[in-house]
């Protein structure tokens, strides 16, 4: 009986306490930014896509431990971004474009004619007090259609 409990526990512990050796390397994750423009202007107002909240209270943190679908999707977007940078995956580009496009269309349901949007992936490096931003990918301009989704 005791042996069976120990065996079950040995199977359960790796799921509860994952090994950090699971990761080959820990690297900064790309951040996704998006912006809107007309076809004749450069984007000057880049916005972080799905920014992290500046603060969480204790209740929010406890709730997020058990249910946080938005954060899970954000992690999926990071995974897509990393895959896009690593392999140039067409699937990753399509998924990122569709998800961001849906959110933009929900925020701007009736865009003016000739409105385009674009997204980019950036990496941030810290060197002492300095933070440098490296643009690693920038999409083509994508037409924002009214009632797109």
Coordinates of C-alpha atoms in Angstrom, one line a residue:
X1 CA 0.0 0.0 0.0
X2 CA 2.7 2.4 1.1
X3 CA 4.8 1.5 -2.0
X4 CA 1.8 2.2 -4.3
X5 CA 1.3 5.7 -2.7
X6 CA 5.0 6.5 -3.2
X7 CA 4.9 5.3 -6.8
X8 CA 1.8 7.5 -7.5
X9 CA 3.5 10.5 -5.8
X10 CA 6.6 10.0 -7.9
X11 CA 4.4 10.2 -11.0
X12 CA 2.5 13.3 -9.8
X13 CA 5.4 15.4 -8.5
X14 CA 7.0 16.2 -11.9
X15 CA 3.7 17.6 -13.1
X16 CA 3.3 19.7 -10.0
X17 CA 6.9 20.9 -9.8
X18 CA 8.4 21.1 -13.3
X19 CA 12.1 20.8 -13.9
X20 CA 13.8 23.9 -15.2
X21 CA 15.9 21.6 -17.3
X22 CA 12.9 21.3 -19.5
X23 CA 14.0 24.5 -21.2
X24 CA 17.2 24.4 -23.4
X25 CA 17.8 28.1 -22.9
X26 CA 16.0 31.0 -21.3
X27 CA 15.9 33.9 -23.7
X28 CA 13.9 37.1 -23.9
X29 CA 10.6 36.8 -25.6
X30 CA 9.5 39.0 -28.5
X31 CA 6.9 41.6 -27.8
X32 CA 4.2 42.3 -30.3
X33 CA 3.3 45.9 -31.2
X34 CA 0.7 47.1 -33.7
X35 CA -0.1 50.4 -35.3
X36 CA -2.6 52.0 -37.7
X37 CA -1.9 54.3 -40.6
X38 CA -3.0 55.4 -44.1
X39 CA -1.0 54.0 -47.0
X40 CA 1.0 57.2 -47.3
X41 CA 2.2 57.6 -43.7
X42 CA 4.6 55.8 -41.4
X43 CA 3.2 54.4 -38.2
X44 CA 4.2 56.7 -35.3
X45 CA 1.8 55.4 -32.7
X46 CA 2.9 51.8 -32.0
X47 CA 1.0 50.1 -29.2
X48 CA 1.9 47.0 -27.3
X49 CA -0.5 44.2 -28.2
X50 CA -2.0 42.8 -25.0
X51 CA 0.1 44.6 -22.5
X52 CA 0.6 43.1 -19.1
X53 CA -1.3 44.8 -16.3
X54 CA 0.9 47.3 -14.3
X55 CA -0.5 45.9 -11.0
X56 CA -2.5 43.0 -9.7
X57 CA -4.1 42.8 -6.3
X58 CA -3.9 39.6 -4.2
X59 CA -7.4 38.4 -5.2
X60 CA -6.6 38.8 -8.9
X61 CA -3.3 36.8 -8.5
X62 CA -5.2 34.0 -6.7
X63 CA -7.8 33.9 -9.4
X64 CA -5.2 33.9 -12.1
X65 CA -3.6 30.8 -10.6
X66 CA -6.7 28.8 -11.5
X67 CA -8.2 30.6 -14.5
X68 CA -6.4 32.9 -16.9
X69 CA -7.5 32.2 -20.4
X70 CA -6.2 35.6 -21.7
X71 CA -2.7 34.9 -20.3
X72 CA -2.7 31.5 -21.9
X73 CA -3.6 33.0 -25.3
X74 CA -0.8 35.6 -24.7
X75 CA 1.7 32.8 -24.1
X76 CA 0.5 31.2 -27.3
X77 CA 1.1 34.5 -29.2
X78 CA 4.7 34.6 -27.7
X79 CA 5.2 31.0 -28.9
X80 CA 3.9 32.0 -32.4
X81 CA 6.2 35.0 -32.4
X82 CA 9.2 32.8 -31.4
X83 CA 8.4 30.3 -34.1
X84 CA 8.0 33.0 -36.7
X85 CA 11.5 34.4 -35.8
X86 CA 13.1 30.9 -35.6
X87 CA 11.7 29.2 -38.7
X88 CA 9.8 31.8 -40.6
X89 CA 6.6 29.7 -40.1
X90 CA 3.8 30.7 -42.4
X91 CA 1.3 29.1 -40.0
X92 CA 2.6 31.4 -37.2
X93 CA 2.4 34.5 -39.4
X94 CA -1.2 33.6 -40.4
X95 CA -2.3 33.0 -36.8
X96 CA -0.7 36.2 -35.5
X97 CA -2.2 38.2 -38.3
X98 CA -5.7 36.8 -37.8
X99 CA -5.7 37.2 -34.0
X100 CA -4.4 40.7 -34.0
X101 CA -6.7 41.7 -36.9
X102 CA -9.8 40.4 -35.0
X103 CA -8.9 42.5 -31.9
X104 CA -8.2 45.6 -34.0
X105 CA -11.5 45.2 -35.9
X106 CA -13.3 44.9 -32.5
X107 CA -11.7 48.1 -31.3
X108 CA -12.2 50.0 -34.6
X109 CA -15.4 48.6 -36.1
X110 CA -15.8 51.4 -38.7
X111 CA -12.4 52.5 -39.9
X112 CA -12.0 55.2 -42.5
X113 CA -11.4 54.1 -46.0
X114 CA -7.7 53.6 -46.8
X115 CA -6.8 52.6 -43.2
X116 CA -4.1 50.0 -42.8
X117 CA -2.5 48.3 -39.9
X118 CA 0.8 46.6 -39.3
X119 CA 2.5 44.6 -36.5
X120 CA 6.1 44.1 -35.5
X121 CA 8.0 42.0 -33.2
X122 CA 10.6 43.6 -30.9
X123 CA 13.2 42.3 -28.5
X124 CA 14.2 44.5 -25.5
X125 CA 17.7 44.3 -24.1
X126 CA 18.8 45.8 -20.8
X127 CA 22.4 47.1 -20.5
X128 CA 22.6 48.7 -17.1
X129 CA 20.0 51.5 -17.0
X130 CA 19.7 51.5 -20.8
X131 CA 17.0 49.6 -22.6
X132 CA 17.4 49.0 -26.3
X133 CA 14.7 47.9 -28.6
X134 CA 15.4 45.7 -31.6
X135 CA 12.8 45.3 -34.3
X136 CA 13.2 41.7 -35.5
X137 CA 10.1 41.5 -37.8
X138 CA 7.7 43.9 -39.3
X139 CA 4.7 42.8 -41.3
X140 CA 3.5 44.3 -44.5
X141 CA 0.7 46.8 -44.4
X142 CA -2.7 45.1 -44.1
X143 CA -5.9 46.8 -45.1
X144 CA -8.4 47.3 -42.2
X145 CA -11.8 46.4 -43.6
X146 CA -15.0 47.5 -41.9
X147 CA -16.8 44.5 -40.4
X148 CA -13.8 42.3 -41.1
X149 CA -14.8 39.6 -38.6

